[in-house]
Coordinates of C-alpha atoms and ligand atoms in Angstrom, one line a residue:
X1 CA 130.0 139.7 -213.4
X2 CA 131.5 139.1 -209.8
X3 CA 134.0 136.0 -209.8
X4 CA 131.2 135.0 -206.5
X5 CA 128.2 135.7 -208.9
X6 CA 129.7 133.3 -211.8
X7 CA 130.6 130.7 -209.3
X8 CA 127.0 130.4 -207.6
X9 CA 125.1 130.4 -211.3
X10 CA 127.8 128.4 -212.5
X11 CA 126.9 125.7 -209.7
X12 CA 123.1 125.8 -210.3
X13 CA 123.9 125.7 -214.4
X14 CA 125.6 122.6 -214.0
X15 CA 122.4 121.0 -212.5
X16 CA 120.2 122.3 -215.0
X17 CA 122.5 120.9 -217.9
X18 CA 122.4 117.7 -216.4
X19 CA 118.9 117.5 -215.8
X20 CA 118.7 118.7 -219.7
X21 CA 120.6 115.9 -220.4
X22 CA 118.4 112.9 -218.4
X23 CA 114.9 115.2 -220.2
X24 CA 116.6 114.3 -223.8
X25 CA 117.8 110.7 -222.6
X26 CA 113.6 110.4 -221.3
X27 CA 112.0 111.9 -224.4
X28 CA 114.0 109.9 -226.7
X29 CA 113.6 106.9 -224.8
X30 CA 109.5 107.8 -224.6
X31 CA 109.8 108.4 -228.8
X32 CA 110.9 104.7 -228.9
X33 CA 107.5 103.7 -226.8
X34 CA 105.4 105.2 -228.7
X35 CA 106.8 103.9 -232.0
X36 CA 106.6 100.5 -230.1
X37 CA 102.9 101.3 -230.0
X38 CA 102.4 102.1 -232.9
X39 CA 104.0 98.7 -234.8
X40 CA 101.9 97.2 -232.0
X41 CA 99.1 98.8 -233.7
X42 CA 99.9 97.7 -237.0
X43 CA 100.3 94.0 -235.6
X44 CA 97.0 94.0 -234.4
X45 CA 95.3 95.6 -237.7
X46 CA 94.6 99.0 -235.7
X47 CA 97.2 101.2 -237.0
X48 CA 94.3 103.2 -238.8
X49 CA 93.5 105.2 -235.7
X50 CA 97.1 106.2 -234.1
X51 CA 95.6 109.1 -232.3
X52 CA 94.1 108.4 -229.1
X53 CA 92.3 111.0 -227.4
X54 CA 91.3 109.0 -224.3
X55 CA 94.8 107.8 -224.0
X56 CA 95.9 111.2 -224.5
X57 CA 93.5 113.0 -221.6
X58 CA 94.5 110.4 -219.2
X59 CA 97.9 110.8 -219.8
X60 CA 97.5 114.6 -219.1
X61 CA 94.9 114.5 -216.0
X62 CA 97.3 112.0 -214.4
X63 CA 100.1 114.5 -214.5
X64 CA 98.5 117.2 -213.7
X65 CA 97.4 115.3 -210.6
X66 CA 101.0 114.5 -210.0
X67 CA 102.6 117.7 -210.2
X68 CA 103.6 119.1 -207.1
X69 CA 104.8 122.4 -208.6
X70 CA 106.2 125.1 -208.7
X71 CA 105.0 124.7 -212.7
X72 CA 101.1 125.6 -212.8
X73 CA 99.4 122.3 -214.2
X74 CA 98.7 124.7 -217.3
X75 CA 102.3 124.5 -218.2
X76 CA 102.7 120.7 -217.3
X77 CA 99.3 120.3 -219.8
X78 CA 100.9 122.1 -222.4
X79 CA 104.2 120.9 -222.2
X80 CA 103.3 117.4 -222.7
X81 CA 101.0 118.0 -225.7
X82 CA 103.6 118.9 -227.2
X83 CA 105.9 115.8 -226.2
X84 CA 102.7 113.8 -227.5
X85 CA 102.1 115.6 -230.4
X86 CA 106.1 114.7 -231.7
X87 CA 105.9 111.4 -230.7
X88 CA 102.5 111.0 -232.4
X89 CA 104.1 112.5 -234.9
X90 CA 106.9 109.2 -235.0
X91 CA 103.8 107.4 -235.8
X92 CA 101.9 109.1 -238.2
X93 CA 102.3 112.9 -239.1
X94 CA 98.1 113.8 -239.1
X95 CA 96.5 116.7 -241.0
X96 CA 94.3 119.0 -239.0
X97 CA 91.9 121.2 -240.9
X98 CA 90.5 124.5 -239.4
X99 CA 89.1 127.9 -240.4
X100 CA 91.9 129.8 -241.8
X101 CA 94.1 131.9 -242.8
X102 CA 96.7 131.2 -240.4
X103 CA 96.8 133.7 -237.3
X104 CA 92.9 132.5 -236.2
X105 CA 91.8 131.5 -233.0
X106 CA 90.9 128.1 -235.4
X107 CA 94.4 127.6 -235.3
X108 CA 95.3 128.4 -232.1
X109 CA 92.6 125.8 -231.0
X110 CA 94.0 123.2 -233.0
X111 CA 97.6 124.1 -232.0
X112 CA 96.9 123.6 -228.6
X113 CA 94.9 120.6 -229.0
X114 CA 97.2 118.3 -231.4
X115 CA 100.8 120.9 -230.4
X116 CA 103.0 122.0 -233.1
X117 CA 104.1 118.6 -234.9
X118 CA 100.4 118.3 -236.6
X119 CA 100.4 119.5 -240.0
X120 CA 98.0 122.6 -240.4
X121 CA 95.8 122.8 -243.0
X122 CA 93.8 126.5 -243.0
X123 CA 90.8 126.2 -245.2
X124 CA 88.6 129.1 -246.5
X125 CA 84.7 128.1 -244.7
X126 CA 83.7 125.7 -242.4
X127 CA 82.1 124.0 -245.1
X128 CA 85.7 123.3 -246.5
X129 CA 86.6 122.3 -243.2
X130 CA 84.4 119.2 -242.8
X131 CA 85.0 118.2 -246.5
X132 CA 88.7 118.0 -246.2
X133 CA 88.1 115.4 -243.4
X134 CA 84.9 113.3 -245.7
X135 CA 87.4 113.2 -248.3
X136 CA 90.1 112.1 -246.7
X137 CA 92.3 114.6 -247.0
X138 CA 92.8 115.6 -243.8
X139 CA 93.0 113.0 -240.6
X140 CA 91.1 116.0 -237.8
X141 CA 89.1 119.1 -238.5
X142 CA 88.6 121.6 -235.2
X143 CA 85.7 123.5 -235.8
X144 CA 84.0 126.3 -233.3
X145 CA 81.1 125.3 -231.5
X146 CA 79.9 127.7 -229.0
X147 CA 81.6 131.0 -227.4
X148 CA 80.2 131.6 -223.8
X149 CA 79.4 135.5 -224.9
X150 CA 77.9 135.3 -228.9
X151 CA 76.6 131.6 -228.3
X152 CA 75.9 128.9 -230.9
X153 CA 78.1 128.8 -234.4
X154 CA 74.9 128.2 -236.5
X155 CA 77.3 126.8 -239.9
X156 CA 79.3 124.2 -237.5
X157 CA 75.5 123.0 -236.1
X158 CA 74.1 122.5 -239.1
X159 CA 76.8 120.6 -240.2
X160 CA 76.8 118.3 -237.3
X161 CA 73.5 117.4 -238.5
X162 CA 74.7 116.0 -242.0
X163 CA 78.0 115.0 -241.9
X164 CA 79.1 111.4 -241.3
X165 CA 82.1 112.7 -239.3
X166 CA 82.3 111.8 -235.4
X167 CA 83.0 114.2 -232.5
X168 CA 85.9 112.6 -230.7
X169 CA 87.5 115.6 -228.7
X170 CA 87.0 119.0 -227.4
X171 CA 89.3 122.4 -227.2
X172 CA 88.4 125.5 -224.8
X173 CA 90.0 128.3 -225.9
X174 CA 90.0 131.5 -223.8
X175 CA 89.6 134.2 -226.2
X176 CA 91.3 137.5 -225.5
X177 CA 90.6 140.2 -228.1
X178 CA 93.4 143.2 -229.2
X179 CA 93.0 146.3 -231.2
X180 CA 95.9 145.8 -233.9
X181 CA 97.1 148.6 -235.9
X182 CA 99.8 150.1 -237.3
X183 CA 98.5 153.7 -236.1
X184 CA 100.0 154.2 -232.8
X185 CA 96.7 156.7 -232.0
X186 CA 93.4 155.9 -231.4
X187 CA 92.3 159.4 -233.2
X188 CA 93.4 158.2 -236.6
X189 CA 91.4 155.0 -236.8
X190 CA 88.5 155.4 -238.9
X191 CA 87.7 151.6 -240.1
X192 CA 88.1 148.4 -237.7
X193 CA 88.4 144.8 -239.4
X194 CA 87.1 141.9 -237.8
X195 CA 84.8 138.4 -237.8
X196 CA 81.1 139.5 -237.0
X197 CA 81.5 137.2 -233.4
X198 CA 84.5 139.2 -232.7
X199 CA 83.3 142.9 -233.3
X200 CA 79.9 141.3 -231.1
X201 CA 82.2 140.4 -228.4
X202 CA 84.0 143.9 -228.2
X203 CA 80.3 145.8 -228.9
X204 CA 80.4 147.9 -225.9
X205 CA 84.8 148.7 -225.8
X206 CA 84.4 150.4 -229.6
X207 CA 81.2 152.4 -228.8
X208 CA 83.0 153.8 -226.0
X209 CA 86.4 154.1 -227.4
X210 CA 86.1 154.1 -230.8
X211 CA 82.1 155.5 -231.6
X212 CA 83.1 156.7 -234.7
X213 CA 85.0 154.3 -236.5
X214 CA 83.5 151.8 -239.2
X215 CA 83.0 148.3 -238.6
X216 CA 83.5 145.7 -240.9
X217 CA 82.5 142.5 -240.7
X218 CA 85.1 139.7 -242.9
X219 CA 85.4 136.1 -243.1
X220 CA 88.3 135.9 -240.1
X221 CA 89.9 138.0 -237.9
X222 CA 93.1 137.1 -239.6
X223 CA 91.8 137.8 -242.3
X224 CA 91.1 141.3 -241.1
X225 CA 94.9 141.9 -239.5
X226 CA 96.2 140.9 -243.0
X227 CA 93.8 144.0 -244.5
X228 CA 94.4 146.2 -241.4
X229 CA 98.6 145.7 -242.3
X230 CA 98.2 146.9 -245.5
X231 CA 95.6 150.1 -245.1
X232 CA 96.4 153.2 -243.3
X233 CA 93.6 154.4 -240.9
X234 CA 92.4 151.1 -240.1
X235 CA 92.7 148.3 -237.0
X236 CA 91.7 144.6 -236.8
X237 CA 90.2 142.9 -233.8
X238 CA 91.8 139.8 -233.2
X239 CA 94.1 137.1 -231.2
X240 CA 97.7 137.5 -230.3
X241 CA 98.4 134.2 -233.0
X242 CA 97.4 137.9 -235.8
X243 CA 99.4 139.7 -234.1
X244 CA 102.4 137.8 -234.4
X245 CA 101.1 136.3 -238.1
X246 CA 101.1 139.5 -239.4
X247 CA 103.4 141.6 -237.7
X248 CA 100.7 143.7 -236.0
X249 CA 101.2 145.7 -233.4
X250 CA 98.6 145.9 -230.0
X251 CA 97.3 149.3 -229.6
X252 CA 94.8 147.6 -227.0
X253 CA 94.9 144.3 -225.2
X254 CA 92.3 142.4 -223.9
X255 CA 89.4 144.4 -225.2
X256 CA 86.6 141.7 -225.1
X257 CA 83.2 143.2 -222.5
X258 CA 82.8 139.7 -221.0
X259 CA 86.6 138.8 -219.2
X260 CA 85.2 135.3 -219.5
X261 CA 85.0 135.7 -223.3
X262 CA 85.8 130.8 -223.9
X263 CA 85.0 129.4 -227.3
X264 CA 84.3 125.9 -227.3
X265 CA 85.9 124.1 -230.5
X266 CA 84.9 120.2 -231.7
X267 CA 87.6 118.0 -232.9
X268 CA 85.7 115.6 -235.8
X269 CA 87.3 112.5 -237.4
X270 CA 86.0 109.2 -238.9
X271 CA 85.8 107.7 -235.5
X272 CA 84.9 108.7 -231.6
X273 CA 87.1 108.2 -228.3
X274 CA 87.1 105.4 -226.2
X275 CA 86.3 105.3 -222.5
X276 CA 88.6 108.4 -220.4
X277 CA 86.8 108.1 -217.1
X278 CA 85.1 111.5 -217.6
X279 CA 84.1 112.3 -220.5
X280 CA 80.7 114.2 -222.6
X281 CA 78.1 112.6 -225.4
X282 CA 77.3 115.0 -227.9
X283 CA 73.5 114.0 -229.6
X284 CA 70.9 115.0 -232.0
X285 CA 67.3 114.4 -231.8
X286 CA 63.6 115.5 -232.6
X287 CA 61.0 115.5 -230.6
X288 CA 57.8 114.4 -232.6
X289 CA 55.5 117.5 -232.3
X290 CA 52.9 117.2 -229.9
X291 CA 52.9 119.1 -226.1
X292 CA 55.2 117.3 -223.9
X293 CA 57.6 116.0 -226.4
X294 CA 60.7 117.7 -225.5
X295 CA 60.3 116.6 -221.7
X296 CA 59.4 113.3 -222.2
X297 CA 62.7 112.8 -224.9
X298 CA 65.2 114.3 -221.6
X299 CA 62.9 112.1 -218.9
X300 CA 65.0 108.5 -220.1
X301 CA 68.0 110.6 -219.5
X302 CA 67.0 112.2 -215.7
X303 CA 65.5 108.5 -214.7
X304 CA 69.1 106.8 -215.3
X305 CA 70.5 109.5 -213.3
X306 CA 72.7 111.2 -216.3
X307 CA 73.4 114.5 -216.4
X308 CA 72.9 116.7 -219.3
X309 CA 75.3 119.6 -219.8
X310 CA 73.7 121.5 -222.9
X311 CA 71.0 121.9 -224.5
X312 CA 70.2 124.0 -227.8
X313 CA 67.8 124.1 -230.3
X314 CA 67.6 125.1 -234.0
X315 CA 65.5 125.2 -237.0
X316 CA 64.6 121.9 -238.7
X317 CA 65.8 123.5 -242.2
X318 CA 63.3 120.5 -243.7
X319 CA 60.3 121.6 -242.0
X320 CA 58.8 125.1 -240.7
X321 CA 58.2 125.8 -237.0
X322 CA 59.7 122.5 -236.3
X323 CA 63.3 122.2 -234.2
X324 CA 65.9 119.5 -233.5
X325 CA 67.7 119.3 -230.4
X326 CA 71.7 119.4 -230.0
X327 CA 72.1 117.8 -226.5
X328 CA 75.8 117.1 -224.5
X329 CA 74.8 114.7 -221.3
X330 CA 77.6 113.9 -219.5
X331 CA 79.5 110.3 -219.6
X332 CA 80.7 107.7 -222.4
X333 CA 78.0 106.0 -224.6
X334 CA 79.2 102.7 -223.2
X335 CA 78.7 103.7 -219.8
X336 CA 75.5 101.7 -218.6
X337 CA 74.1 104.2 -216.9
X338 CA 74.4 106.5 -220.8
X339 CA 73.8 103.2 -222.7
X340 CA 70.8 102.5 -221.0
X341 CA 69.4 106.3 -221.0
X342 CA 70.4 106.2 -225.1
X343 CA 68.4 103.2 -225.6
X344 CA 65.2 104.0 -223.8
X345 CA 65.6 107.7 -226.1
X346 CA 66.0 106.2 -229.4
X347 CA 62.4 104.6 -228.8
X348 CA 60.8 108.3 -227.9
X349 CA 63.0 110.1 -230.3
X350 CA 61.5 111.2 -233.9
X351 CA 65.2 111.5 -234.6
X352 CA 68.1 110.9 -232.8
X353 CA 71.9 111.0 -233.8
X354 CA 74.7 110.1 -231.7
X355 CA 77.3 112.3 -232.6
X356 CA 80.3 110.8 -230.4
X357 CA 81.7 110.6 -226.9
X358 CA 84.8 112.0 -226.0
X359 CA 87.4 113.0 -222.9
X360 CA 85.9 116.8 -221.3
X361 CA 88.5 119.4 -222.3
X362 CA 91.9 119.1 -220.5
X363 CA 93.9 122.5 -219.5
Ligands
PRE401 O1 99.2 105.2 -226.3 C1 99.1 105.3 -227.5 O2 98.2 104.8 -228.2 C2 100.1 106.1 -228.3 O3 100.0 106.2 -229.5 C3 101.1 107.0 -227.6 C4 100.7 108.4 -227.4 C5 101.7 109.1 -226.4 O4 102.6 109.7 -226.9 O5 101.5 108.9 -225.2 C6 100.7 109.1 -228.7 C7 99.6 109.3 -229.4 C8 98.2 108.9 -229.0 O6 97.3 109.9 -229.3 C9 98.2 108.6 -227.5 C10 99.3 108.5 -226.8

């Protein structure tokens, strides 16, 4: 290195170790406030609910706001869930359950949703995933709702309609798929490993590059990098968090047909958020059945001027030819407008279930 080189980084590398230094001096000191909130917590007999999603959203939408760059607001987002997530963590350490085996898109979801200082817990069904949070032994599950190519998870919305658990955040996950194998040609893959949704989501890449090769469908797509590590001949389709799980390296990147390819995860514990300023409210209801029923249930909803943002149906499981409706309108329950619109449903409604409001995904 030039003597003129090591003097110019030399200068700029003094900066950036003091500006290191303020950064520790600033986390510390915000550690200490959060700890202060939390005793304050306990004071007032609240310390059972230390996580605060609406706190947490406005915290990140008001920085990202702020930030006048060069660091995209994805960083700033991310960056900060993380400083929350450890000084959560001061608090109260909380379990997360999701869909294992570690190396999912589950995880990934929950990673970047409650950052690394939550305590994973990878559970073998989605069943398993809601249980852990009934019983108490986990504080959060994050369970997939919807991907924008495959649509609806049927297990996680047929859940939703039995569980006592509340919906009190949301995740969006951009999913890019890889071809992971330890055959470094294309011509010696005869068997290719993944979850059903992900071999759906790359239909069109493997008839075109890999027409001949077996597919087969597992439980996760981790779970199919773990069995494409230890067979020769065969590949997994998954996430980069496989790839690096297992050691796995990408033959292809980014093989998903739709470029879009989002999945939509819930967060569920034993209570929903408070008030962010924008958030969704995620219901349940039957219409009774007679013509008409469906529009009249959504009319209380376009009258008070509240927007809906999704609508599904499925199967009644209790009765045949008969449907409930999984419904996300946009705003808090205890925002009149949503209040009001509730109320005036629950008198239509043959069913209705209010599953929780929360803060609209942040990234
Ligand atoms: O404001 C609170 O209630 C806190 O507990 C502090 C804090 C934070 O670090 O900013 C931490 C965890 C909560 O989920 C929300 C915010």
């Amino acid at each position: 290195m030039s003597d003129d080189l090591s003097k110019a980084l030399a200068g700029v590398r003094a900066d950036i170790d003091r500006i290191d230094g303020d950064i520790l001096r600033l986390l510390n000191e915000r550690a200490r406030c959060a700890q202060r909130v939390g005793e304050i917590k306990a004071e007032f007999g609240d310390a059972g609910f230390i996580y605060r999603p609406e706190r947490e959203a406005q915290v990140l939408r008001r920085l990202q706001e702020a930030n006048p760059g060069p660091l995209p607001g994805e960083n700033i987002t991310f960056f900060f869930r993380e400083v929350m997530s450890a000084c959560l963590s001061l608090e109260q350490p909380l379990g997360v359950a999701f869909l294992g085996p570690l190396g999912t898109f589950s995880e990934s979801a929950a990673t970047k949703h409650f950052g690394h200082a939550g305590r994973l817990l990878p559970q073998s069904s989605i069943d398993d995933v809601f249980r852990e949070v009934e019983s108490g032994h986990a504080h959060y599950a994050v369970v997939p709702v919807e991907n924008s190519t495959e649509g609806a998870v049927g297990r996680t919305m047929d859940l939703l309609l039995s569980t006592p658990l509340r919906i009190c955040g949301e995740v969006v996950l951009r999913i890019h798929q890889n071809l992971l194998t330890r055959e470094t040609d294309l011509n010696a893959i005869t068997r290719v490993y993944s979850h059903a949704q992900s071999l759906a989501q790359c239909h069109e890449w493997l008839n075109r590059v890999l027409p001949n090769a077996q597919r087969i469908s597992v439980g996760s797509n981790a779970q199919a990098a773990q069995l494409a590590a230890s067979e020769a001949g065969s590949a997994a389709i998954a996430g980069e968090a496989a790839a690096a799980r297992y050691d796995l390296p990408k033959l292809a990147e980014n093989i998903e047909d739709e470029p879009n390819n989002t999945t939509r995860f819930l967060v569920l514990g034993k209570h929903d958020a408070g008030p962010s300023g924008r958030d969704k409210t995620s219901l349940i209801m039957s219409a009774p059945n007679r013509t008409g029923a469906l529009h009249e249930l959504l009319l209380p909803l376009s009258t008070a001027g509240v927007s809906m943002c999704r609508l599904e149906s499925r199967p009644a499981r209790n009765a045949l030819w008969e449907y409930v409706f999984y419904v996300d309108i946009e705003g808090h329950r205890d925002d009149p407008a949503v209040k009001a619109a509730l109320e005036k449903l629950s008198g239509y409604a043959a069913y209705l279930k209010i599953l929780g409001s929360y803060p609209i995904a942040v990234y």
